[in-house]
PDB file of C-alpha atoms in Angstrom:
ATOM      1  CA  UNK A   1      70.004  30.689 128.111  1.00 60.00           C
ATOM      2  CA  UNK A   2      68.313  29.442 124.823  1.00 66.00           C
ATOM      3  CA  UNK A   3      70.539  27.059 123.611  1.00 69.00           C
ATOM      4  CA  UNK A   4      70.570  27.188 119.336  1.00 72.00           C
ATOM      5  CA  UNK A   5      72.877  24.282 117.690  1.00 74.00           C
ATOM      6  CA  UNK A   6      73.589  25.078 113.901  1.00 78.00           C
ATOM      7  CA  UNK A   7      75.327  22.499 111.734  1.00 79.00           C
ATOM      8  CA  UNK A   8      76.411  23.093 108.149  1.00 81.00           C
ATOM      9  CA  UNK A   9      78.001  20.738 106.227  1.00 82.00           C
ATOM     10  CA  UNK A  10      78.568  19.633 102.473  1.00 78.00           C
ATOM     11  CA  UNK A  11      76.152  18.008 100.408  1.00 79.00           C
ATOM     12  CA  UNK A  12      78.547  15.290  99.154  1.00 86.00           C
ATOM     13  CA  UNK A  13      80.576  13.705 101.702  1.00 87.00           C
ATOM     14  CA  UNK A  14      82.514  10.200 100.998  1.00 90.00           C
ATOM     15  CA  UNK A  15      82.427   7.407 103.684  1.00 92.00           C
ATOM     16  CA  UNK A  16      85.104   8.448 105.626  1.00 91.00           C
ATOM     17  CA  UNK A  17      84.519  11.816 106.086  1.00 89.00           C
ATOM     18  CA  UNK A  18      80.416  10.772 107.292  1.00 91.00           C
ATOM     19  CA  UNK A  19      82.033   8.776 109.346  1.00 93.00           C
ATOM     20  CA  UNK A  20      84.076  11.382 110.709  1.00 93.00           C
ATOM     21  CA  UNK A  21      81.322  13.899 110.597  1.00 93.00           C
ATOM     22  CA  UNK A  22      79.126  11.527 112.529  1.00 94.00           C
ATOM     23  CA  UNK A  23      81.826  11.339 115.868  1.00 95.00           C
ATOM     24  CA  UNK A  24      82.269  15.266 115.233  1.00 94.00           C
ATOM     25  CA  UNK A  25      78.205  15.346 115.801  1.00 94.00           C
ATOM     26  CA  UNK A  26      78.330  13.364 118.700  1.00 94.00           C
ATOM     27  CA  UNK A  27      81.374  15.869 120.339  1.00 94.00           C
ATOM     28  CA  UNK A  28      78.677  18.504 119.617  1.00 92.00           C
ATOM     29  CA  UNK A  29      75.812  17.351 121.140  1.00 93.00           C
ATOM     30  CA  UNK A  30      77.369  16.453 124.335  1.00 92.00           C
ATOM     31  CA  UNK A  31      78.922  20.007 123.994  1.00 90.00           C
ATOM     32  CA  UNK A  32      75.172  21.249 123.633  1.00 89.00           C
ATOM     33  CA  UNK A  33      73.981  19.403 126.476  1.00 90.00           C
ATOM     34  CA  UNK A  34      76.909  20.674 128.753  1.00 87.00           C
ATOM     35  CA  UNK A  35      75.880  24.573 127.644  1.00 84.00           C
ATOM     36  CA  UNK A  36      71.927  23.339 128.357  1.00 86.00           C
ATOM     37  CA  UNK A  37      72.598  21.898 131.462  1.00 86.00           C
ATOM     38  CA  UNK A  38      75.135  25.007 132.576  1.00 81.00           C
ATOM     39  CA  UNK A  39      73.430  27.876 130.941  1.00 81.00           C
ATOM     40  CA  UNK A  40      71.931  29.453 134.384  1.00 82.00           C
ATOM     41  CA  UNK A  41      75.742  29.504 135.536  1.00 82.00           C
ATOM     42  CA  UNK A  42      76.471  30.881 131.956  1.00 81.00           C
ATOM     43  CA  UNK A  43      73.612  33.625 132.276  1.00 79.00           C
ATOM     44  CA  UNK A  44      75.421  34.762 135.292  1.00 82.00           C
ATOM     45  CA  UNK A  45      78.920  35.502 134.020  1.00 79.00           C
ATOM     46  CA  UNK A  46      77.938  36.676 131.197  1.00 77.00           C
ATOM     47  CA  UNK A  47      77.009  40.318 131.262  1.00 73.00           C
ATOM     48  CA  UNK A  48      78.191  43.389 130.009  1.00 70.00           C
ATOM     49  CA  UNK A  49      82.018  44.280 130.018  1.00 68.00           C
ATOM     50  CA  UNK A  50      82.516  40.931 131.699  1.00 69.00           C
ATOM     51  CA  UNK A  51      85.805  39.146 130.352  1.00 70.00           C
ATOM     52  CA  UNK A  52      85.206  36.196 127.668  1.00 68.00           C
ATOM     53  CA  UNK A  53      87.663  33.915 129.668  1.00 76.00           C
ATOM     54  CA  UNK A  54      84.411  33.949 132.562  1.00 78.00           C
ATOM     55  CA  UNK A  55      82.623  31.929 130.172  1.00 79.00           C
ATOM     56  CA  UNK A  56      85.361  30.051 128.463  1.00 81.00           C
ATOM     57  CA  UNK A  57      86.302  28.577 132.156  1.00 84.00           C
ATOM     58  CA  UNK A  58      82.558  27.149 132.067  1.00 84.00           C
ATOM     59  CA  UNK A  59      82.580  25.669 128.577  1.00 84.00           C
ATOM     60  CA  UNK A  60      86.189  24.382 129.037  1.00 87.00           C
ATOM     61  CA  UNK A  61      85.234  22.124 131.802  1.00 86.00           C
ATOM     62  CA  UNK A  62      83.471  19.997 128.820  1.00 86.00           C
ATOM     63  CA  UNK A  63      86.102  20.710 126.336  1.00 89.00           C
ATOM     64  CA  UNK A  64      89.130  19.642 127.973  1.00 89.00           C
ATOM     65  CA  UNK A  65      87.995  17.768 131.062  1.00 88.00           C
ATOM     66  CA  UNK A  66      85.175  15.466 129.186  1.00 88.00           C
ATOM     67  CA  UNK A  67      86.125  15.587 125.683  1.00 91.00           C
ATOM     68  CA  UNK A  68      89.699  15.824 125.334  1.00 92.00           C
ATOM     69  CA  UNK A  69      90.369  19.210 123.696  1.00 93.00           C
ATOM     70  CA  UNK A  70      93.753  20.879 124.091  1.00 90.00           C
ATOM     71  CA  UNK A  71      93.338  24.493 125.108  1.00 87.00           C
ATOM     72  CA  UNK A  72      95.792  27.367 123.441  1.00 80.00           C
ATOM     73  CA  UNK A  73      97.522  25.269 121.044  1.00 76.00           C
ATOM     74  CA  UNK A  74      99.375  27.129 118.061  1.00 73.00           C
ATOM     75  CA  UNK A  75      98.091  25.302 115.136  1.00 69.00           C
ATOM     76  CA  UNK A  76     100.494  23.614 112.560  1.00 66.00           C
ATOM     77  CA  UNK A  77     101.844  26.542 110.029  1.00 63.00           C
ATOM     78  CA  UNK A  78     100.670  25.999 106.493  1.00 58.00           C
ATOM     79  CA  UNK A  79     102.812  26.352 103.479  1.00 52.00           C
ATOM     80  CA  UNK A  80     103.065  30.256 102.954  1.00 52.00           C
ATOM     81  CA  UNK A  81     101.156  30.833 106.389  1.00 54.00           C
ATOM     82  CA  UNK A  82     102.734  31.976 108.971  1.00 58.00           C
ATOM     83  CA  UNK A  83      99.886  32.909 111.729  1.00 62.00           C
ATOM     84  CA  UNK A  84     100.773  31.574 114.788  1.00 67.00           C
ATOM     85  CA  UNK A  85      96.853  31.284 115.438  1.00 71.00           C
ATOM     86  CA  UNK A  86      95.804  29.989 118.518  1.00 75.00           C
ATOM     87  CA  UNK A  87      92.450  28.961 119.105  1.00 81.00           C
ATOM     88  CA  UNK A  88      91.007  28.635 122.367  1.00 83.00           C
ATOM     89  CA  UNK A  89      90.470  24.725 121.560  1.00 89.00           C
ATOM     90  CA  UNK A  90      91.825  22.225 119.666  1.00 89.00           C
ATOM     91  CA  UNK A  91      90.742  18.459 119.241  1.00 93.00           C
ATOM     92  CA  UNK A  92      92.437  16.034 116.753  1.00 92.00           C
ATOM     93  CA  UNK A  93      90.270  13.687 114.623  1.00 93.00           C
ATOM     94  CA  UNK A  94      93.507  12.108 113.424  1.00 92.00           C
ATOM     95  CA  UNK A  95      96.771  12.574 111.382  1.00 90.00           C
ATOM     96  CA  UNK A  96      95.993  15.858 109.924  1.00 86.00           C
ATOM     97  CA  UNK A  97      92.134  16.295 110.728  1.00 90.00           C
ATOM     98  CA  UNK A  98      90.787  18.089 113.844  1.00 90.00           C
ATOM     99  CA  UNK A  99      88.452  20.824 115.155  1.00 91.00           C
ATOM    100  CA  UNK A 100      88.826  23.911 116.401  1.00 87.00           C
ATOM    101  CA  UNK A 101      86.587  25.400 119.403  1.00 89.00           C
ATOM    102  CA  UNK A 102      86.144  28.913 119.952  1.00 85.00           C
ATOM    103  CA  UNK A 103      84.306  30.985 123.066  1.00 83.00           C
ATOM    104  CA  UNK A 104      83.465  34.277 122.074  1.00 76.00           C
ATOM    105  CA  UNK A 105      81.191  36.761 123.935  1.00 67.00           C
ATOM    106  CA  UNK A 106      80.647  40.164 122.958  1.00 57.00           C
ATOM    107  CA  UNK A 107      83.671  40.871 120.330  1.00 55.00           C
ATOM    108  CA  UNK A 108      81.247  38.718 118.170  1.00 51.00           C
ATOM    109  CA  UNK A 109      79.131  41.320 117.392  1.00 54.00           C
ATOM    110  CA  UNK A 110      81.191  44.489 118.256  1.00 56.00           C
ATOM    111  CA  UNK A 111      84.282  43.098 116.450  1.00 59.00           C
ATOM    112  CA  UNK A 112      83.220  40.194 114.234  1.00 64.00           C
ATOM    113  CA  UNK A 113      85.486  37.625 116.098  1.00 66.00           C
ATOM    114  CA  UNK A 114      83.387  35.123 114.512  1.00 66.00           C
ATOM    115  CA  UNK A 115      85.002  35.755 111.330  1.00 68.00           C
ATOM    116  CA  UNK A 116      88.635  35.526 112.338  1.00 71.00           C
ATOM    117  CA  UNK A 117      87.529  32.033 114.096  1.00 70.00           C
ATOM    118  CA  UNK A 118      86.126  31.072 110.695  1.00 69.00           C
ATOM    119  CA  UNK A 119      89.536  32.202 108.558  1.00 69.00           C
ATOM    120  CA  UNK A 120      91.509  30.546 111.183  1.00 72.00           C
ATOM    121  CA  UNK A 121      89.755  27.013 110.792  1.00 71.00           C
ATOM    122  CA  UNK A 122      90.056  27.257 106.805  1.00 69.00           C
ATOM    123  CA  UNK A 123      93.506  28.132 106.337  1.00 68.00           C
ATOM    124  CA  UNK A 124      94.166  25.762 109.014  1.00 75.00           C
ATOM    125  CA  UNK A 125      95.944  22.535 107.795  1.00 77.00           C
ATOM    126  CA  UNK A 126      94.833  20.274 110.461  1.00 81.00           C
ATOM    127  CA  UNK A 127      91.332  21.450 111.376  1.00 82.00           C
ATOM    128  CA  UNK A 128      88.339  20.880 109.093  1.00 88.00           C
ATOM    129  CA  UNK A 129      85.437  22.030 111.947  1.00 89.00           C
ATOM    130  CA  UNK A 130      84.533  24.532 114.155  1.00 87.00           C
ATOM    131  CA  UNK A 131      82.605  24.876 117.544  1.00 88.00           C
ATOM    132  CA  UNK A 132      81.610  28.269 117.484  1.00 85.00           C
ATOM    133  CA  UNK A 133      80.097  29.213 121.138  1.00 82.00           C
ATOM    134  CA  UNK A 134      78.750  32.567 121.395  1.00 78.00           C
ATOM    135  CA  UNK A 135      76.424  33.340 124.203  1.00 74.00           C
ATOM    136  CA  UNK A 136      72.909  35.076 123.231  1.00 69.00           C
ATOM    137  CA  UNK A 137      73.488  38.973 124.029  1.00 60.00           C
ATOM    138  CA  UNK A 138      72.879  39.991 127.520  1.00 54.00           C
ATOM    139  CA  UNK A 139      70.232  42.875 126.631  1.00 57.00           C
ATOM    140  CA  UNK A 140      72.022  44.839 129.700  1.00 52.00           C
ATOM    141  CA  UNK A 141      73.528  47.103 127.332  1.00 50.00           C
ATOM    142  CA  UNK A 142      72.869  50.365 126.413  1.00 46.00           C
ATOM    143  CA  UNK A 143      70.998  50.202 123.125  1.00 47.00           C
ATOM    144  CA  UNK A 144      72.676  52.889 121.964  1.00 45.00           C
ATOM    145  CA  UNK A 145      76.507  50.980 122.397  1.00 46.00           C
ATOM    146  CA  UNK A 146      75.171  47.763 121.214  1.00 46.00           C
ATOM    147  CA  UNK A 147      76.182  48.492 117.210  1.00 46.00           C
ATOM    148  CA  UNK A 148      78.510  51.553 117.351  1.00 45.00           C
ATOM    149  CA  UNK A 149      80.026  51.898 114.023  1.00 46.00           C
ATOM    150  CA  UNK A 150      83.724  52.292 113.845  1.00 46.00           C
ATOM    151  CA  UNK A 151      84.712  55.519 112.088  1.00 50.00           C
ATOM    152  CA  UNK A 152      86.079  55.787 108.959  1.00 53.00           C
ATOM    153  CA  UNK A 153      89.917  55.801 108.574  1.00 44.00           C
TER     154      UNK A 153
END
C-alpha cells in the first residue's frame, strides 16, 4: 500500500497555534509510520465489499492504544447545531481544542463520505484538525461499477 500524507494549514498562525500544530504533526507522523508498517496487513482486509471496520481495527491500534484517541465520542453540540456527530476517533488537545480522526474505505469515492468528515470537523466546537485515513483503491472492483452515478431524483 502506498502511504501518502498531505497537510493543509492556514498560512498565518499565532504562536499558540504553531505550538499546537507541532503536536498535531507529531501525532500525524506517528500515525503515518504505523500505516506504513501495517500496510501489508491493511492490504489483506482492504478488498471489495469489505467493511471499513476491518481497516479501522488496524488504525485503532495506533490511535486508541498508543496515541490516546477516544473512540466513537459524540461531539459537543454547538449553538444552533444538534448533530449528534460521532467521529470514529477524537483526541483532546486542550479545552475546546481537538482532532477528529476518521477511517473510510470505499465510501470515500462512491458516497463522498470524506465531505461528511470535513463538515463534521468544520462545525465541531471542539475540533480544529482532521486526520482522514483512506486506503487507496483496491483495483478489485469492476471498472464499470467504480464510479456509477446515482440516478437523478
